[in-house]
Short mmCIF file of C-alpha atoms in Angstrom, two decimals:
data_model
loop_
_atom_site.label_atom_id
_atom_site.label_comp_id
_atom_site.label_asym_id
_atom_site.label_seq_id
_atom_site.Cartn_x
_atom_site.Cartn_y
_atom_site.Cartn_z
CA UNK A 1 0.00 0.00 0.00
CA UNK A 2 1.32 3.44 -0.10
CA UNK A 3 4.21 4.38 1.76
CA UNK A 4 4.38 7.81 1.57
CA UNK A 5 3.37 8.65 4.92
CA UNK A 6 5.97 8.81 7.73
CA UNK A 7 5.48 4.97 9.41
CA UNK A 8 5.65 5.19 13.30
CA UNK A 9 6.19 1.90 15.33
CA UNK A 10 5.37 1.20 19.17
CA UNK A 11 9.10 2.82 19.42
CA UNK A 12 9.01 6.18 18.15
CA UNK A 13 5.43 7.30 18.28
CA UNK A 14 5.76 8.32 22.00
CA UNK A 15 8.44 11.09 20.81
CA UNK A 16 7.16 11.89 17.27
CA UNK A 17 3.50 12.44 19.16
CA UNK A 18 5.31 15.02 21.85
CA UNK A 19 6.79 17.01 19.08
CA UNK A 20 4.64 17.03 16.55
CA UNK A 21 0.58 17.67 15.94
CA UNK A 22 -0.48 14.96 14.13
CA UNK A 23 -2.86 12.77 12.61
CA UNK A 24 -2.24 9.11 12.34
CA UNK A 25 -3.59 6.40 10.30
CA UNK A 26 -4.06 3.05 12.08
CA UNK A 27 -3.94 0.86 9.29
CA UNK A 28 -4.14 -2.81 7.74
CA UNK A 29 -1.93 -4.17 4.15
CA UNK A 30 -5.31 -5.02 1.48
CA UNK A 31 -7.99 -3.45 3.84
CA UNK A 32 -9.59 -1.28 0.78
CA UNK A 33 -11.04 1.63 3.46
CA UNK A 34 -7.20 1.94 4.41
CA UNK A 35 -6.33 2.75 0.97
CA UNK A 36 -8.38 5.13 0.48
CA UNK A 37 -7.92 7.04 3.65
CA UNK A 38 -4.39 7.54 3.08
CA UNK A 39 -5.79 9.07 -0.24
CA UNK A 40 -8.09 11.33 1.82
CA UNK A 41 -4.62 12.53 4.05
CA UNK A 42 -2.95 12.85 0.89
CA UNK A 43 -5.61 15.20 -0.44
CA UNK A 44 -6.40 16.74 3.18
CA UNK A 45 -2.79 17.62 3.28
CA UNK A 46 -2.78 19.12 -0.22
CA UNK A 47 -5.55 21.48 0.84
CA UNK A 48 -3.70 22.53 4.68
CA UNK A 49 -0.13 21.81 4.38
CA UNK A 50 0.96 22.31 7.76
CA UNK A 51 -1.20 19.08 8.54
CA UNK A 52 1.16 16.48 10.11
CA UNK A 53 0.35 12.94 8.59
CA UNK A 54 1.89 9.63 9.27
CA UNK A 55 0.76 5.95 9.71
CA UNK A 56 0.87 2.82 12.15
CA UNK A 57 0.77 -0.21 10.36
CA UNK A 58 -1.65 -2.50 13.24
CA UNK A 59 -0.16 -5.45 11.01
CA UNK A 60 3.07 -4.91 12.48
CA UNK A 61 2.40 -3.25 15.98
CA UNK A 62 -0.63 -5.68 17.03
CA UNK A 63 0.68 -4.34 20.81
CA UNK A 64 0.16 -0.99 20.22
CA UNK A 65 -2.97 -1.30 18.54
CA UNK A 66 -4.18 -3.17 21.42
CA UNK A 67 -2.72 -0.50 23.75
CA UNK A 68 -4.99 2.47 22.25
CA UNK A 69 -7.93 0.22 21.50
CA UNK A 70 -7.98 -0.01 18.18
CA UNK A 71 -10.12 -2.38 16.67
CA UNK A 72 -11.11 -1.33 13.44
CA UNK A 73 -9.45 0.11 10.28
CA UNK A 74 -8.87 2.69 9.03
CA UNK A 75 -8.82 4.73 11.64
CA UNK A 76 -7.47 8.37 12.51
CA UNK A 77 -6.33 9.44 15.57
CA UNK A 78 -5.18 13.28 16.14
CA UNK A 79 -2.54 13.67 18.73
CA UNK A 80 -2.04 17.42 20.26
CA UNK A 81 1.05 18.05 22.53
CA UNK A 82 1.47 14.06 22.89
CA UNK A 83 -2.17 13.56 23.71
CA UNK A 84 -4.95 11.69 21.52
CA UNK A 85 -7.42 14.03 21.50
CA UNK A 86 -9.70 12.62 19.02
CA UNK A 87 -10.51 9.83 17.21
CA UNK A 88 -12.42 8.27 14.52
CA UNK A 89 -12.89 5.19 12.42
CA UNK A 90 -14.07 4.66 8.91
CA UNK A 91 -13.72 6.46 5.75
CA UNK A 92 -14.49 10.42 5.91
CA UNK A 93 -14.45 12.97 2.84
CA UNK A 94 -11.41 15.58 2.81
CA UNK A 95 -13.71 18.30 3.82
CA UNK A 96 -14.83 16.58 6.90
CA UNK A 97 -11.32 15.38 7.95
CA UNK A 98 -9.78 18.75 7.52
CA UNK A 99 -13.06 20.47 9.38
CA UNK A 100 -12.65 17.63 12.39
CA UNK A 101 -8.76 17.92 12.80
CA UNK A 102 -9.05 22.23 12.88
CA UNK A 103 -11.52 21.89 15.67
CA UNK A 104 -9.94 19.29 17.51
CA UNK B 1 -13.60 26.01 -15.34
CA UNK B 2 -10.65 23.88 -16.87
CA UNK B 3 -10.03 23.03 -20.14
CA UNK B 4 -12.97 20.87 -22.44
CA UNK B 5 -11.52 17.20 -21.85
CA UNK B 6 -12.55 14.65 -25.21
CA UNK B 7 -13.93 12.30 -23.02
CA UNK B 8 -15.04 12.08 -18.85
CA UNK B 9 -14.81 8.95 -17.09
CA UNK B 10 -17.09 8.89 -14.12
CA UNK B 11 -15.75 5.64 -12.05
CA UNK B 12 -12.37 3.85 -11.44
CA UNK B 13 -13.26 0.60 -11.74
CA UNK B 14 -11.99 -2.06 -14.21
CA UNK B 15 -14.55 -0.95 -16.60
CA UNK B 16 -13.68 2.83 -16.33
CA UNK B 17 -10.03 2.00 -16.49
CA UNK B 18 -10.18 -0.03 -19.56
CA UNK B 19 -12.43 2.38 -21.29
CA UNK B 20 -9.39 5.10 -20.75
CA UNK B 21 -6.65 2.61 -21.94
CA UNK B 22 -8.72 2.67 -25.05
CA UNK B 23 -9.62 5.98 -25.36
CA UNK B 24 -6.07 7.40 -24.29
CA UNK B 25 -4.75 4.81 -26.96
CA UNK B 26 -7.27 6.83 -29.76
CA UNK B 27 -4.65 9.96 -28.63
CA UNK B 28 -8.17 11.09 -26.80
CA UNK B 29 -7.38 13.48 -24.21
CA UNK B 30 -8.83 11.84 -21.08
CA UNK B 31 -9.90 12.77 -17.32
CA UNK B 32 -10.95 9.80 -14.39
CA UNK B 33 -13.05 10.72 -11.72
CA UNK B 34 -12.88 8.66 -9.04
CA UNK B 35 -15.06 8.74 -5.34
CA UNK B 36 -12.52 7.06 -3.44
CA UNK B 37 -9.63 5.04 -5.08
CA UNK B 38 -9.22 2.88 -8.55
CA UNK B 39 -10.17 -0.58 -8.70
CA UNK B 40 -14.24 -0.32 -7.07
CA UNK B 41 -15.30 -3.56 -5.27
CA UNK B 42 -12.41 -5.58 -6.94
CA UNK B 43 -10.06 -4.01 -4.34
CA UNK B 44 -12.17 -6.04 -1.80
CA UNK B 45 -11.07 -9.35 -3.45
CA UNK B 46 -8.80 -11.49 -1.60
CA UNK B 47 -8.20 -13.45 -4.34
CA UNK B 48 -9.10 -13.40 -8.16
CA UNK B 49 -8.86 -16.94 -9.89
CA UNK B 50 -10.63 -16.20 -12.72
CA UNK B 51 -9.11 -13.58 -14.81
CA UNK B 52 -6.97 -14.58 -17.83
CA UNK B 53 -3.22 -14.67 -17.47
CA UNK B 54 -3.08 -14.84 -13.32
CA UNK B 55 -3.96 -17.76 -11.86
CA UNK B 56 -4.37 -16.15 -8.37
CA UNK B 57 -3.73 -13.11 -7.99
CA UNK B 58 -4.98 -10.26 -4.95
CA UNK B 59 -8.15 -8.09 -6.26
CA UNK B 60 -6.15 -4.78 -4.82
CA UNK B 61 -2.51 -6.05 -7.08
CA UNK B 62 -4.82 -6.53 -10.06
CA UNK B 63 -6.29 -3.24 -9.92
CA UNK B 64 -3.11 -1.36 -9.08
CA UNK B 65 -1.35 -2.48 -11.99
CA UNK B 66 -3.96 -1.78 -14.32
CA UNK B 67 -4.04 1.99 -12.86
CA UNK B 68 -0.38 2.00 -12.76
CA UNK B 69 -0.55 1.21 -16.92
CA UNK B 70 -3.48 3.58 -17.62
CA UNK B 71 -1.51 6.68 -15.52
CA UNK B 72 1.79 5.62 -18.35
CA UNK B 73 -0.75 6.06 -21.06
CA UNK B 74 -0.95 9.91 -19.95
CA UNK B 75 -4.70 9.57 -18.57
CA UNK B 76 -5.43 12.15 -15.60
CA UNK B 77 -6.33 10.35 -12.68
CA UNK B 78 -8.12 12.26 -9.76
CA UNK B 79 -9.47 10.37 -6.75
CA UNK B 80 -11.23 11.38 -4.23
CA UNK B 81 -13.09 13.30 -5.94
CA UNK B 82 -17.27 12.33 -5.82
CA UNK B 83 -19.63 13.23 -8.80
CA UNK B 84 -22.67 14.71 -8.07
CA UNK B 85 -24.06 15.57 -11.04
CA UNK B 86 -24.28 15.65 -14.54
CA UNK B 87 -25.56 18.16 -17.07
CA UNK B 88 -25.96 16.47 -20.64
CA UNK B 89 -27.59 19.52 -22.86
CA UNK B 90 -24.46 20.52 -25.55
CA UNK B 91 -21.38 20.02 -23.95
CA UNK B 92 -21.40 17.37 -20.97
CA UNK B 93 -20.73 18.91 -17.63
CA UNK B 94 -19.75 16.92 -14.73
CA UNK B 95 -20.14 18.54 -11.62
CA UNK B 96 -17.69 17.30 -8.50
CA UNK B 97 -17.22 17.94 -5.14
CA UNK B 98 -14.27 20.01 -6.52
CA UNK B 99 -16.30 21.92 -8.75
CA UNK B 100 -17.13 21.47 -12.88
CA UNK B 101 -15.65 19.97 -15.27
CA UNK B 102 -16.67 19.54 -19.09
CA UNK B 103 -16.46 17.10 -21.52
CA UNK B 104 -17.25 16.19 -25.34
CA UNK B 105 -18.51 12.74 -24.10
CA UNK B 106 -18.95 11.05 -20.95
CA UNK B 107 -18.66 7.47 -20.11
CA UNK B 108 -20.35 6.50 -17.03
CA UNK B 109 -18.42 3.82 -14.90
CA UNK B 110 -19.81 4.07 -11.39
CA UNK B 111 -20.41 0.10 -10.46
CA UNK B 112 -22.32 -0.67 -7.74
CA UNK B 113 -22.33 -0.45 -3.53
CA UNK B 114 -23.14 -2.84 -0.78
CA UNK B 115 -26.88 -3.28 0.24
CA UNK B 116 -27.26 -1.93 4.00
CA UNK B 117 -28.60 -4.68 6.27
CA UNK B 118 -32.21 -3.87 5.46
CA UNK B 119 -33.21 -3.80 9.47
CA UNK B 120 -33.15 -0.60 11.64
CA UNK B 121 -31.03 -0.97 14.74
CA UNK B 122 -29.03 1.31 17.16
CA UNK B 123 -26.60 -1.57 16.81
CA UNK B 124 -24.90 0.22 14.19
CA UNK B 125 -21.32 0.02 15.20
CA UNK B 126 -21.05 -3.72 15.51
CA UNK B 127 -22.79 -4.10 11.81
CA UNK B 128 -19.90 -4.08 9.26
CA UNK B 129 -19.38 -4.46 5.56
CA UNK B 130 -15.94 -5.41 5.59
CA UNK B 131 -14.19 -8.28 7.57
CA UNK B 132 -10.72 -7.00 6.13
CA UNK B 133 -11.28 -3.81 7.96
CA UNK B 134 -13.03 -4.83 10.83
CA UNK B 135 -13.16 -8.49 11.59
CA UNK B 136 -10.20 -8.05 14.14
CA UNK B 137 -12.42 -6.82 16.84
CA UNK B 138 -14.13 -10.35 16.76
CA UNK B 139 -11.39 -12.74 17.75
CA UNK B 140 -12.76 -15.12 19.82
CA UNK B 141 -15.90 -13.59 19.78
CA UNK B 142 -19.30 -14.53 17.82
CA UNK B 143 -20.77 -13.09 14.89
CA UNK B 144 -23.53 -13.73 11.98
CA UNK B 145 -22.53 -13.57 8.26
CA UNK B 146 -25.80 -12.48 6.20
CA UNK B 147 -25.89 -13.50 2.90
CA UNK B 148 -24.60 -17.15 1.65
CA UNK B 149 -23.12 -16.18 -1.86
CA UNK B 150 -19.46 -16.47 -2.84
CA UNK B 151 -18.68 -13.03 -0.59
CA UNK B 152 -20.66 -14.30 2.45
CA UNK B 153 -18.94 -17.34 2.35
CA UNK B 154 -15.28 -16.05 1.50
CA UNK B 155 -15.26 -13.47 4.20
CA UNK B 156 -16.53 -15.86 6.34
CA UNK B 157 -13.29 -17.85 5.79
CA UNK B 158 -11.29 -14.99 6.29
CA UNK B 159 -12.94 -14.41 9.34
CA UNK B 160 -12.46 -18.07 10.73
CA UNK B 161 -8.91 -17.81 9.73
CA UNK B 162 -8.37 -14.42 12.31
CA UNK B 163 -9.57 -16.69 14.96
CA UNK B 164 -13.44 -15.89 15.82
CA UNK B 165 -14.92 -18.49 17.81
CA UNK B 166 -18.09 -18.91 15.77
CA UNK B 167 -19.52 -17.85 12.50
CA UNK B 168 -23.39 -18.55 11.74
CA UNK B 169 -23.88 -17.92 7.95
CA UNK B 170 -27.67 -17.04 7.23
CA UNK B 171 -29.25 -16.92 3.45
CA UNK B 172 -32.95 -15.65 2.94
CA UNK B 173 -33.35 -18.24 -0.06
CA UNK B 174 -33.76 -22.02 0.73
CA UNK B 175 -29.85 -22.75 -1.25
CA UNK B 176 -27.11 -21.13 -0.85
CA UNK B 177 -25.52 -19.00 -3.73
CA UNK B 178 -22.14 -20.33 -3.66
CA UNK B 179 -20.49 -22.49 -5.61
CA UNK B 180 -19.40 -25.46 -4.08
CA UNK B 181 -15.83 -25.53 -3.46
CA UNK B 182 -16.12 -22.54 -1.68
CA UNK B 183 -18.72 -23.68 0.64
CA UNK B 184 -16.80 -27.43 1.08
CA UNK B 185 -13.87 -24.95 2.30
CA UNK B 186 -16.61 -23.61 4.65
CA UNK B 187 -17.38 -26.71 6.23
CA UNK B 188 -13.93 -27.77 6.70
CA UNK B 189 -12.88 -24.88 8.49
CA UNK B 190 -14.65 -26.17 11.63
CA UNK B 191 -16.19 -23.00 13.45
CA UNK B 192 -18.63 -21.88 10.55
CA UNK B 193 -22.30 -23.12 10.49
CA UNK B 194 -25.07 -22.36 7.59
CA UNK B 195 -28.94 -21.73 7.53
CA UNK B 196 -30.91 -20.91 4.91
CA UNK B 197 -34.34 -20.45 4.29
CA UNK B 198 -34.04 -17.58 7.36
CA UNK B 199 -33.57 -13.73 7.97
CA UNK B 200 -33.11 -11.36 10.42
CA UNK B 201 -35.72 -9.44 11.71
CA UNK B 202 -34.57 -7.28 14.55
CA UNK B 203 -31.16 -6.84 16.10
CA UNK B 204 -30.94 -4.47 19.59
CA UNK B 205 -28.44 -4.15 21.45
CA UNK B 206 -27.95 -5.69 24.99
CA UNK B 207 -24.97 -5.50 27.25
CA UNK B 208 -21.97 -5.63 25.45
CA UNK B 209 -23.66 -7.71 22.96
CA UNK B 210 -26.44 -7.85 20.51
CA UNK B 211 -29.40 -9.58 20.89
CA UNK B 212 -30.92 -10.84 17.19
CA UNK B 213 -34.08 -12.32 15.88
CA UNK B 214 -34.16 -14.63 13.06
CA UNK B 215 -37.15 -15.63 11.51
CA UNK B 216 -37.46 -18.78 9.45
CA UNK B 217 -39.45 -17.94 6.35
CA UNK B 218 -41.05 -21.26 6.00
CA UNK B 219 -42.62 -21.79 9.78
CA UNK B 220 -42.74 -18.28 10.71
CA UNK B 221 -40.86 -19.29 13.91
CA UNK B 222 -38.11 -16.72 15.61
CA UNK B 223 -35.28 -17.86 17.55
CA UNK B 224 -32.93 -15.33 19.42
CA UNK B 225 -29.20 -15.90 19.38
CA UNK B 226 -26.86 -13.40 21.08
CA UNK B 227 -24.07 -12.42 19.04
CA UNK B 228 -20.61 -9.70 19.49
CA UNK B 229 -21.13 -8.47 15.63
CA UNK B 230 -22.97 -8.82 12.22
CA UNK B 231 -21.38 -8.74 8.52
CA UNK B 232 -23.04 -8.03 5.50
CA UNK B 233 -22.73 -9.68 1.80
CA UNK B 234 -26.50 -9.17 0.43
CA UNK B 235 -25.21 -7.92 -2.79
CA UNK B 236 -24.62 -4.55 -4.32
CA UNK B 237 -26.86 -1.96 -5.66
CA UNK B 238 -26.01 0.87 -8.90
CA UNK B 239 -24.33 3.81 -7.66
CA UNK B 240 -26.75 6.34 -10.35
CA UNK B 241 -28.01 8.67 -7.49
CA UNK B 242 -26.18 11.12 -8.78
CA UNK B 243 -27.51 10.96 -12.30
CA UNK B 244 -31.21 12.44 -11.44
CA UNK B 245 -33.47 11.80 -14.24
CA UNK B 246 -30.98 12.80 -16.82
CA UNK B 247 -30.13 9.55 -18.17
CA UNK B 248 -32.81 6.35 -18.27
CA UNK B 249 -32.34 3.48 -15.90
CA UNK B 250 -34.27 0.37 -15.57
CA UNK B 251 -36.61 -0.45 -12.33
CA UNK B 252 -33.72 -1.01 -10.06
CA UNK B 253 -31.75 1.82 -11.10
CA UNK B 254 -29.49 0.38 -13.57
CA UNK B 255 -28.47 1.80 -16.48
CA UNK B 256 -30.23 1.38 -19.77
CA UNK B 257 -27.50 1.30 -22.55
CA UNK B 258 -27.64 -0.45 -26.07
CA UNK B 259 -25.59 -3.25 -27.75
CA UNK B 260 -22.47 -0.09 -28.44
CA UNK B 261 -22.80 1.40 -24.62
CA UNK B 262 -24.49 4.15 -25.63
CA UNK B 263 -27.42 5.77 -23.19
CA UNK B 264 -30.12 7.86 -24.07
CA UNK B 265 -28.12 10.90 -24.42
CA UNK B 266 -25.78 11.25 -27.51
CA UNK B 267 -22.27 11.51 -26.12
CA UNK B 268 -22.98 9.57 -23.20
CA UNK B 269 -22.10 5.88 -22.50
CA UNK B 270 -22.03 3.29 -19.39
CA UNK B 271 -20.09 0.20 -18.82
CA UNK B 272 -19.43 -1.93 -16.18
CA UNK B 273 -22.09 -3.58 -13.67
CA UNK B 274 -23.67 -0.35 -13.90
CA UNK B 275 -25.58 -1.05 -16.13
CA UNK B 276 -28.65 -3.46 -16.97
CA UNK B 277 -26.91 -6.85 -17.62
CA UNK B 278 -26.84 -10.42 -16.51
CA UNK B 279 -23.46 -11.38 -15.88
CA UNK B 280 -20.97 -8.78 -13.68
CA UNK B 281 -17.80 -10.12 -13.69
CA UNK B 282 -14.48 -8.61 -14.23
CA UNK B 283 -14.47 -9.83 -17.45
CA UNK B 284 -17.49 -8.60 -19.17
CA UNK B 285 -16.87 -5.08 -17.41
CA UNK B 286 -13.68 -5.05 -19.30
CA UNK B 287 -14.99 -5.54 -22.58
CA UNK B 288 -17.89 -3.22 -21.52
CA UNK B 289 -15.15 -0.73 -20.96
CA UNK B 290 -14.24 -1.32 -24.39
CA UNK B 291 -16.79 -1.16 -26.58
CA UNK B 292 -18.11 2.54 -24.43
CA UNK B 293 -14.65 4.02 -25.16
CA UNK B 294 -14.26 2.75 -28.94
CA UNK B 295 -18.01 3.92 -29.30
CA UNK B 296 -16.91 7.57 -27.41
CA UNK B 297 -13.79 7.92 -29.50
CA UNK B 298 -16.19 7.76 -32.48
CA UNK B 299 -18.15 10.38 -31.31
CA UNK B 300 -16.00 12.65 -30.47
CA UNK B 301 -14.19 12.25 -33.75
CA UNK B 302 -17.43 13.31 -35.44
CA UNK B 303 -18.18 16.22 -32.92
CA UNK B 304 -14.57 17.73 -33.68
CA UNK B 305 -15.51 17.43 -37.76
CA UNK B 306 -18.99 19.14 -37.27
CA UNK B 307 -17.64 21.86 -35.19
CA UNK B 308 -14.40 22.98 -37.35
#
């Protein structure tokens, strides 16, 4: 799938989360809704390019995954001074992801 | 607005992407519209046995490659990007979430979408449409497949194979759809079970899990099983929502073409299992693909003669 996205692991999220705003993708290799959301971050980033965007394959970090409760896939979490502060599952339209992570 | 385009293709399927190999081929100069991301419901193939010169290969490789050759014939690709409309009077213009864009012809590619599980619930979250993306949740937990064609019964697999405990697979008609070898894998795998002849008639939620009654269509009788989740392969329906009484479509919203693709409307064409057609299979949308864009081609070769 596409690796244009910065990949975190159970590692270095903890310090790429504390000094960065971001939004990640929790994500799985041939899950169709994952391939499209990390065309909906590619497009959301096009439109705001200060947005922060990397991805967490669950694949590979099944611990981490399991750590933040995430089930299902794709889905986004935005981080704010280390913090998750929101999060959302799914496939959303650039307009709505761009809308959710400003008023997060 | 941009530029006139020679031809529009509204859907990334197989269909759409053949039509602009062809049409990109005829040195047409060609845009893609795609909603979400090439390759439509064959990205949500595990595995495609039946398409000539792979034996096996993934639905999601398949389609990739085919978008990877259609982007080196020079066709514009734009995904993410949702038609909501289309004006047909004179020049075609396709209206997008992005804004308008115009074409000499139009070929309309927009395959189909899963059917919701026809029952209102607040159960919402725990009723998915793709085990891929969600069947995680339900290792070692219990859930009901609805729907016993090939896709019911594949994802079931896949679902047995990421470890949930028990899979009840429930068809409204008194056979099952599949063909056989996939349901003999079924049976093998050891934690699946089938009904038919049955549906589901209410699902609420209770506790942590959900509480569902199934009907059997013969007796009348209900039976409640409690269950962690639900997923749903009744079939697809034609995405035309968008088309609004400009072009005709049969009863159930398919689209009405001729033996050459072409609609109602001059300059506009439809392929895939948009339209009104017995068999959908990779296969026929390809050639679908290619008689639309060889048919558009033409059309747009006369347009450009009668307006020198």
């Amino acid at each position: 799938m596409q690796a244009c996205a910065t990949v975190l692991t159970t590692e270095s999220i903890g310090t790429f989360t504390t000094t960065n705003d971001c939004l990640v993708l929790f994500h799985k290799s041939r899950c169709p809704n994952c391939k499209v959301m990390f065309k909906v971050l590619e497009k959301s980033q096009q439109q705001q390019p200060n947005m922060v965007f990397v991805s967490v394959s669950i694949e590979t970090e099944p611990d981490l995954a399991a750590e933040l409760e995430i089930g299902r896939v794709p889905t986004v979490v935005i981080y704010r001074n280390g913090k998750p502060v929101g999060k959302r599952s799914g496939v959303l339209r650039p307009a709505e992801l761009v809308a959710w992570y400003n008023n997060s | 607005m941009a530029a006139c385009r020679d031809i529009i293709i509204v859907g990334g399927g197989i269909a759409g992407m053949t039509a602009a190999i062809y049409a990109a081929r005829a040195n047409m100069d060609v845009l893609l519209l795609e909603k979400d991301t090439c390759g439509g419901l064959a990205n949500e193939t595990r595995a495609v046995e039946n398409f000539p010169s792979y034996s096996t290969i993934g639905g999601m490789e398949l389609m990739e490659r085919i978008r990877d050759q259609v982007i080196g014939l020079g066709v514009v690709i734009e995904e993410i990007n949702r038609v909501d409309g289309l004006i047909t009077e004179g020049l075609k213009r396709v209206m997008t979430e992005e804004g308008e864009v115009e074409a000499r012809a139009v070929i309309l590619s927009t395959g189909r979408k899963p059917i919701p599980l026809p029952v209102g619930t607040e159960w919402q979250e725990n009723i998915h449409y793709c085990s891929v993306c969600d069947g995680l949740l339900y290792q070692g937990k219990d859930v009901i497949v609805v729907g016993g064609g090939n896709s019911g019964f594949d994802e079931s697999l896949y679902l047995a194979e990421l470890g949930v405990r028990s899979i009840q697979i429930l068809e409204m008609m008194d056979r099952f759809p599949a063909d056989e070898t996939t349901r003999r894998k079924a049976n093998a795998a050891g934690v699946i079970k089938t009904r038919t002849g049955c549906r589901i008639i209410d699902v609420q939620p209770t506790g942590n899990r959900g509480e569902v009654i199934v009907e059997n269509l013969k007796s009348g009788k209900t039976e409640t099983v409690f269950i962690d989740g639900i997923f749903v392969f009744i079939g697809q329906k034609p995405n035309t929502g968008f088309l609004a009484g400009n072009i005709r479509l049969d009863d159930n919203g398919y689209v009405l073409v001729d033996q050459r693709m072409r609609t109602n409307v001059p300059g506009v064409f439809a392929a895939g299992d948009v339209v009104t057609k017995e068999y959908r299979q990779l296969t026929t949308a390809m050639s679908d693909g290619t008689v639309a864009a060889l048919e558009a081609c033409q059309y747009v070769r006369e347009w450009k003669k009668d307006h020198v």
